[in-house]
Amino acid sequence: MAEKNMVEGMLSPYRVLDLTDEKGLSCGRLLGDLGADVIKIERPGGDPARKLGPFYDDKDDPEKSLFWFAYNANKRGITLDIEKLEGQEIFKKLAKGADFVIESFPPGYMDGFGLSYSALKNLNPELIMVSITPFGQTGPHKDYKATDITLWAMSGRMYGMGDEDRPPVRMSHINATYLQGGMEAAVGAMLALYHRQMSGEGQHVDQSIQAAFAQPGNQGWDLRNLVAPRGAMTRSRLQITRVWPCKDGKVSWAFRGGQQAADRFMKPFIKWMDSEGMADDFLKEFDWEEWDMATATQETVNRMEEPAAKFFLSHTKEELLEGAVKNRIIFYPTFNTADILKSPQLDARGFWEEVEHPELGTTITYPGAFAKLSETPISISQRAPLIGEHNQEVYQQEMGFSSKELKKLQQNKVI
Amino acid sequence: MAKKMLEGLKVADFTTVIAGPVITKPLAAYGATVLKIEGRNHLDLFRQGMVPPVGTDFPGPFNPWANRNPAGAFYNTGKLSISLNLAKAKGREIAKQFIMWADIVVENFAGGAMKRMGLGYEELKEIKPDLIMLSSCMQGQTGPHASHPGYGTQLVNLAGLSSIAGWPDREPAGIGPYTDYVAPRHSLVAILAALDYRRRTGKGQYIDMSQFESGLQLMAPLLLETATTGRVSEREGNYNPLAAPHGAYPCLPTRTDRYCVIAIYTDEEWKNFCYAMGNPEWTESPKFSTLQARRDNEEELDKLVEEWTIQFLPEDVVRRLREAEVWAGVLDNRDEWLNHQPQIKRQSPYTAPHGIYRCHPEYRWCAIAVTNDEEWQSFCRVIGDPAWTKESRFSTLHGRQENVEEMDRLIAEWTSSHTAEDVMAMMQAAGVAAGVLQTGEDLMEKDPQMAHRHFYWELQHPEIGRYRGVAPSFVFHEFPYELQRAPLMGEHNEYALKEFLGMSDEEIEELIREGVLE
């Protein structure tokens, strides 16, 4: 990867073989962002995750999945059927020279092809194998089937989400549990690398997606035997507005009392309203420190909400965000993806990256680096690979297969 | 116990609340020495009374319970604590000495705060070139919004995560400080990679973590969608992706609660629908010629459909549409329709059934996701092969998607007569993905898998008593970690100053006298 070598990344010396499906793609993407040479190994014909939308041009085409683009940038791509004997031999050769293998097959699947961690460890004692599965490699639920929604349910994160009068609800569109599992697995991979530098030994990282998503814990139950009912996060005795219409959208804000709220939210907000002549005496003279939500009346809430509603309605999302920043008040408009693409802050930080897709004859704007690094900045140097795009590069140029051998592998549907 | 993985690694931790402490928590579990540098001057919100301690009433605006906040105890397991007054020059000087001692510095003040204290990376780098430092804040250390303070609970609005959480007809479902669990993972990957880079090159690294930008990594496919198609996907809760128009439309008499329900799935039905309406001109528009086009222009479409339905009694609309072979229904109350909308459909257009189903007793739920026809067969066997599963409208995936509401109602009839645990066990035994909607009680007391992985650790805290922390979510089978309780505020003042900085008793006494130690 000539381009990548130009900038030494934090993980440039390392090679990663990425066998994952949608459950683990975010792991390899992170390592690739940090400069590792990540080779996405797909089954011949392409990975099933290529079927996940949304799609470029709305065309349901394995080379146009925007989900695929997002989590396979900074990877190279080859095809290989590890269910075939010849494929297994090739995989072992690759594993000999690799630092990491990431996989998200059901537990035991790799063992079935002689590619278990212990088998690969014999070939390459320094190899770090990262297995990302819904529940982990061992234990009573290891073979349980799962999808994103069942993992939301099992992790405890969905119980409180949504409204009392409707079923629980999860986040739409994104497989949030999988993305979290992949990110956590990358942490495990990095810890294993640290240990390898100390000991010379590789190891097996066993990532549970359920546990990754259950990280917030359950102190309510732990200390008080409480299970917060659905909607508790947005419910109270009083009718309190939490999302307000503004000129061109919505903004998230709620009146509340107490020292913290007074200093960080209420007083600067009222001051801002007042500077535009929109705060009435009731608001200006209100004692926010002393206001106790437990004893507050609906009448008081209504009294303060009325001028605020007018204030929000007279401003755009953009104005409200800029005002919040300027007046150091903690609140934000409810942005959607179109708003985010216009964010002046992201612009100023040079967040967006233009990535060329020559085969589509276009350039696409991508969300940029997950962090800004002083010495080894992250960038997208390689858009997500096409199916088998780097077969020749990897098999011929790097592994020394002849073009005749390559053809034969193709005929045998190994690649 | 075997030597821990990160033994010898030293971390100066200036972080508070969640997004920072969650970065250093796993480092402590794996054996790093993590020193939480805190003080009354920059008091951790979780040293305060935001969460009332056990057995007390709400503590009011300011509180004496610095050590009893359960969230603080939860997010700071295994760390040491020094209470240092950073408002004093001497306090900052000692903080700098701890930075010199450390391999890694982590902070999550509002952007630029460390710099103002004379502890910015540029300055520190001069005296410690191989320093690895991570600053995590809302919107990054640079740009016009850099110094804006905030919390994840609000940031989710800016990062678009709220916009995709919940029901389309209601405000976003509260997702809490979601980004507080995302940025720490990106942060840890970067810190640990930086250690490797330092080992190889001798160079340090400054990591500027914008929790906003980190959160956007989750939104990547949707941002690409908007960047390429202009379309904005928002929360879809109950929404049915396969139909447009789709919904409850008002009818005569005006301003009553009388509605008709319409769902147009196929282009054939669309043509019939247009015919039933008398082929008004707008139906010819390319804006409505395909399902995708109708979904894209749904707002406009709904308005036009409404202009038509409002002229008739719902019974008349239904009769006209049924004559044209378009499905429709009468509704006497709009809420009734919204409330009977089953589960979460739009979220997985590839599967049906797919959703959260009410079990027995009625406050228990189980998620079920059938992903292919083979699983559908297994699913049918589990629920006893009732006659409706054989009907043509449910026997194919397409049919199930088209009749998803009716199907979900029939499924719920079965699930509601079983416990959630039984539904899960029966489905899993037949190879169908299913999972109980677990509560804290389920996870902590009942989930055998979590117990098997020793996810929850029982800890003893001198002021809180028994409480539980959580382990990292990955397991190294050969390398154990250990969770230890969180420190009391300033518990390790003497220890840290003596052991890490080599101070004498006299020096420490002076610091106490000068109010540098709090």
PDB file of C-alpha atoms in Angstrom, chain A residues 147-251:
ATOM      1  CA  THR A 147     -29.625  -9.796  15.854  1.00  0.00           C
ATOM      2  CA  ASP A 148     -29.239  -6.152  16.752  1.00  0.00           C
ATOM      3  CA  ILE A 149     -32.724  -5.922  18.265  1.00  0.00           C
ATOM      4  CA  THR A 150     -32.364  -9.012  20.463  1.00  0.00           C
ATOM      5  CA  LEU A 151     -29.009  -7.683  21.700  1.00  0.00           C
ATOM      6  CA  TRP A 152     -30.573  -4.329  22.535  1.00  0.00           C
ATOM      7  CA  ALA A 153     -33.150  -6.261  24.546  1.00  0.00           C
ATOM      8  CA  MET A 154     -30.655  -8.559  26.289  1.00  0.00           C
ATOM      9  CA  SER A 155     -28.207  -5.781  27.180  1.00  0.00           C
ATOM     10  CA  GLY A 156     -30.688  -3.900  29.354  1.00  0.00           C
ATOM     11  CA  ARG A 157     -30.341  -0.707  27.307  1.00  0.00           C
ATOM     12  CA  MET A 158     -33.776  -0.967  25.672  1.00  0.00           C
ATOM     13  CA  TYR A 159     -35.921  -1.491  28.736  1.00  0.00           C
ATOM     14  CA  GLY A 160     -36.283   2.182  29.524  1.00  0.00           C
ATOM     15  CA  MET A 161     -36.358   3.436  25.954  1.00  0.00           C
ATOM     16  CA  GLY A 162     -39.546   4.797  24.464  1.00  0.00           C
ATOM     17  CA  ASP A 163     -42.906   5.726  25.877  1.00  0.00           C
ATOM     18  CA  GLU A 164     -44.956   4.070  28.562  1.00  0.00           C
ATOM     19  CA  ASP A 165     -47.912   3.458  26.266  1.00  0.00           C
ATOM     20  CA  ARG A 166     -45.918   1.811  23.495  1.00  0.00           C
ATOM     21  CA  PRO A 167     -43.511  -1.085  23.159  1.00  0.00           C
ATOM     22  CA  PRO A 168     -39.841  -0.421  23.822  1.00  0.00           C
ATOM     23  CA  VAL A 169     -37.969   1.089  20.915  1.00  0.00           C
ATOM     24  CA  ARG A 170     -34.345   1.045  19.805  1.00  0.00           C
ATOM     25  CA  MET A 171     -32.377   3.339  17.544  1.00  0.00           C
ATOM     26  CA  SER A 172     -33.428   3.116  13.908  1.00  0.00           C
ATOM     27  CA  HIS A 173     -31.182   2.413  10.914  1.00  0.00           C
ATOM     28  CA  ILE A 174     -27.873   1.681  12.604  1.00  0.00           C
ATOM     29  CA  ASN A 175     -26.928  -1.642  14.176  1.00  0.00           C
ATOM     30  CA  ALA A 176     -25.761   0.137  17.298  1.00  0.00           C
ATOM     31  CA  THR A 177     -24.944  -3.018  19.263  1.00  0.00           C
ATOM     32  CA  TYR A 178     -22.677  -4.349  16.535  1.00  0.00           C
ATOM     33  CA  LEU A 179     -20.859  -1.057  16.140  1.00  0.00           C
ATOM     34  CA  GLN A 180     -20.238  -0.913  19.887  1.00  0.00           C
ATOM     35  CA  GLY A 181     -19.053  -4.537  19.962  1.00  0.00           C
ATOM     36  CA  GLY A 182     -16.557  -3.856  17.181  1.00  0.00           C
ATOM     37  CA  MET A 183     -15.197  -0.775  18.902  1.00  0.00           C
ATOM     38  CA  GLU A 184     -14.777  -2.581  22.201  1.00  0.00           C
ATOM     39  CA  ALA A 185     -13.047  -5.442  20.423  1.00  0.00           C
ATOM     40  CA  ALA A 186     -10.528  -2.963  19.014  1.00  0.00           C
ATOM     41  CA  VAL A 187      -9.720  -1.966  22.600  1.00  0.00           C
ATOM     42  CA  GLY A 188      -9.193  -5.632  23.444  1.00  0.00           C
ATOM     43  CA  ALA A 189      -6.956  -6.010  20.384  1.00  0.00           C
ATOM     44  CA  MET A 190      -4.830  -3.056  21.466  1.00  0.00           C
ATOM     45  CA  LEU A 191      -4.488  -4.398  25.016  1.00  0.00           C
ATOM     46  CA  ALA A 192      -3.379  -7.726  23.570  1.00  0.00           C
ATOM     47  CA  LEU A 193      -0.814  -5.920  21.421  1.00  0.00           C
ATOM     48  CA  TYR A 194       0.566  -4.139  24.485  1.00  0.00           C
ATOM     49  CA  HIS A 195       0.876  -7.452  26.230  1.00  0.00           C
ATOM     50  CA  ARG A 196       2.545  -9.031  23.211  1.00  0.00           C
ATOM     51  CA  GLN A 197       5.253  -6.405  23.235  1.00  0.00           C
ATOM     52  CA  MET A 198       5.953  -7.290  26.858  1.00  0.00           C
ATOM     53  CA  SER A 199       5.786 -11.068  26.572  1.00  0.00           C
ATOM     54  CA  GLY A 200       6.147 -12.028  22.926  1.00  0.00           C
ATOM     55  CA  GLU A 201       2.893 -13.936  23.137  1.00  0.00           C
ATOM     56  CA  GLY A 202      -0.286 -13.459  21.211  1.00  0.00           C
ATOM     57  CA  GLN A 203      -3.691 -14.290  22.588  1.00  0.00           C
ATOM     58  CA  HIS A 204      -7.369 -14.746  22.020  1.00  0.00           C
ATOM     59  CA  VAL A 205      -9.650 -11.771  22.700  1.00  0.00           C
ATOM     60  CA  ASP A 206     -13.190 -12.944  23.406  1.00  0.00           C
ATOM     61  CA  GLN A 207     -15.605 -10.052  22.823  1.00  0.00           C
ATOM     62  CA  SER A 208     -19.253 -10.267  23.863  1.00  0.00           C
ATOM     63  CA  ILE A 209     -21.493  -7.742  22.120  1.00  0.00           C
ATOM     64  CA  GLN A 210     -24.092  -8.090  24.871  1.00  0.00           C
ATOM     65  CA  ALA A 211     -21.509  -7.151  27.502  1.00  0.00           C
ATOM     66  CA  ALA A 212     -20.180  -4.314  25.320  1.00  0.00           C
ATOM     67  CA  PHE A 213     -23.634  -2.801  25.158  1.00  0.00           C
ATOM     68  CA  ALA A 214     -24.330  -3.404  28.860  1.00  0.00           C
ATOM     69  CA  GLN A 215     -21.417  -1.211  29.964  1.00  0.00           C
ATOM     70  CA  PRO A 216     -23.540   1.547  31.546  1.00  0.00           C
ATOM     71  CA  GLY A 217     -24.456  -0.875  34.313  1.00  0.00           C
ATOM     72  CA  ASN A 218     -27.556  -0.876  36.441  1.00  0.00           C
ATOM     73  CA  GLN A 219     -26.952   1.028  39.627  1.00  0.00           C
ATOM     74  CA  GLY A 220     -30.665   1.590  40.107  1.00  0.00           C
ATOM     75  CA  TRP A 221     -31.212  -2.087  40.564  1.00  0.00           C
ATOM     76  CA  ASP A 222     -27.900  -2.711  42.283  1.00  0.00           C
ATOM     77  CA  LEU A 223     -28.337  -0.271  45.133  1.00  0.00           C
ATOM     78  CA  ARG A 224     -32.060   0.304  45.347  1.00  0.00           C
ATOM     79  CA  ASN A 225     -33.687  -2.662  43.662  1.00  0.00           C
ATOM     80  CA  LEU A 226     -35.315  -0.214  41.278  1.00  0.00           C
ATOM     81  CA  VAL A 227     -36.265  -0.881  37.684  1.00  0.00           C
ATOM     82  CA  ALA A 228     -36.988   2.441  36.001  1.00  0.00           C
ATOM     83  CA  PRO A 229     -40.131   2.152  33.904  1.00  0.00           C
ATOM     84  CA  ARG A 230     -40.102   2.943  30.217  1.00  0.00           C
ATOM     85  CA  GLY A 231     -40.115   6.642  29.496  1.00  0.00           C
ATOM     86  CA  ALA A 232     -38.810   7.482  32.970  1.00  0.00           C
ATOM     87  CA  MET A 233     -36.036   9.517  31.416  1.00  0.00           C
ATOM     88  CA  THR A 234     -38.524  11.973  29.993  1.00  0.00           C
ATOM     89  CA  ARG A 235     -41.376  11.610  32.462  1.00  0.00           C
ATOM     90  CA  SER A 236     -42.220  13.564  35.540  1.00  0.00           C
ATOM     91  CA  ARG A 237     -45.133  14.585  37.729  1.00  0.00           C
ATOM     92  CA  LEU A 238     -45.324  17.879  35.888  1.00  0.00           C
ATOM     93  CA  GLN A 239     -45.793  18.480  32.206  1.00  0.00           C
ATOM     94  CA  ILE A 240     -42.422  19.844  31.247  1.00  0.00           C
ATOM     95  CA  THR A 241     -41.483  20.654  27.672  1.00  0.00           C
ATOM     96  CA  ARG A 242     -38.200  19.067  26.708  1.00  0.00           C
ATOM     97  CA  VAL A 243     -38.213  19.493  22.961  1.00  0.00           C
ATOM     98  CA  TRP A 244     -39.290  22.871  21.631  1.00  0.00           C
ATOM     99  CA  PRO A 245     -40.132  23.947  18.116  1.00  0.00           C
ATOM    100  CA  CYS A 246     -37.888  26.679  16.768  1.00  0.00           C
ATOM    101  CA  LYS A 247     -38.067  28.559  13.470  1.00  0.00           C
ATOM    102  CA  ASP A 248     -36.784  25.690  11.360  1.00  0.00           C
ATOM    103  CA  GLY A 249     -36.745  22.620  13.583  1.00  0.00           C
ATOM    104  CA  LYS A 250     -36.485  21.520  17.186  1.00  0.00           C
ATOM    105  CA  VAL A 251     -34.326  22.338  20.137  1.00  0.00           C
TER     106      VAL A 251
END
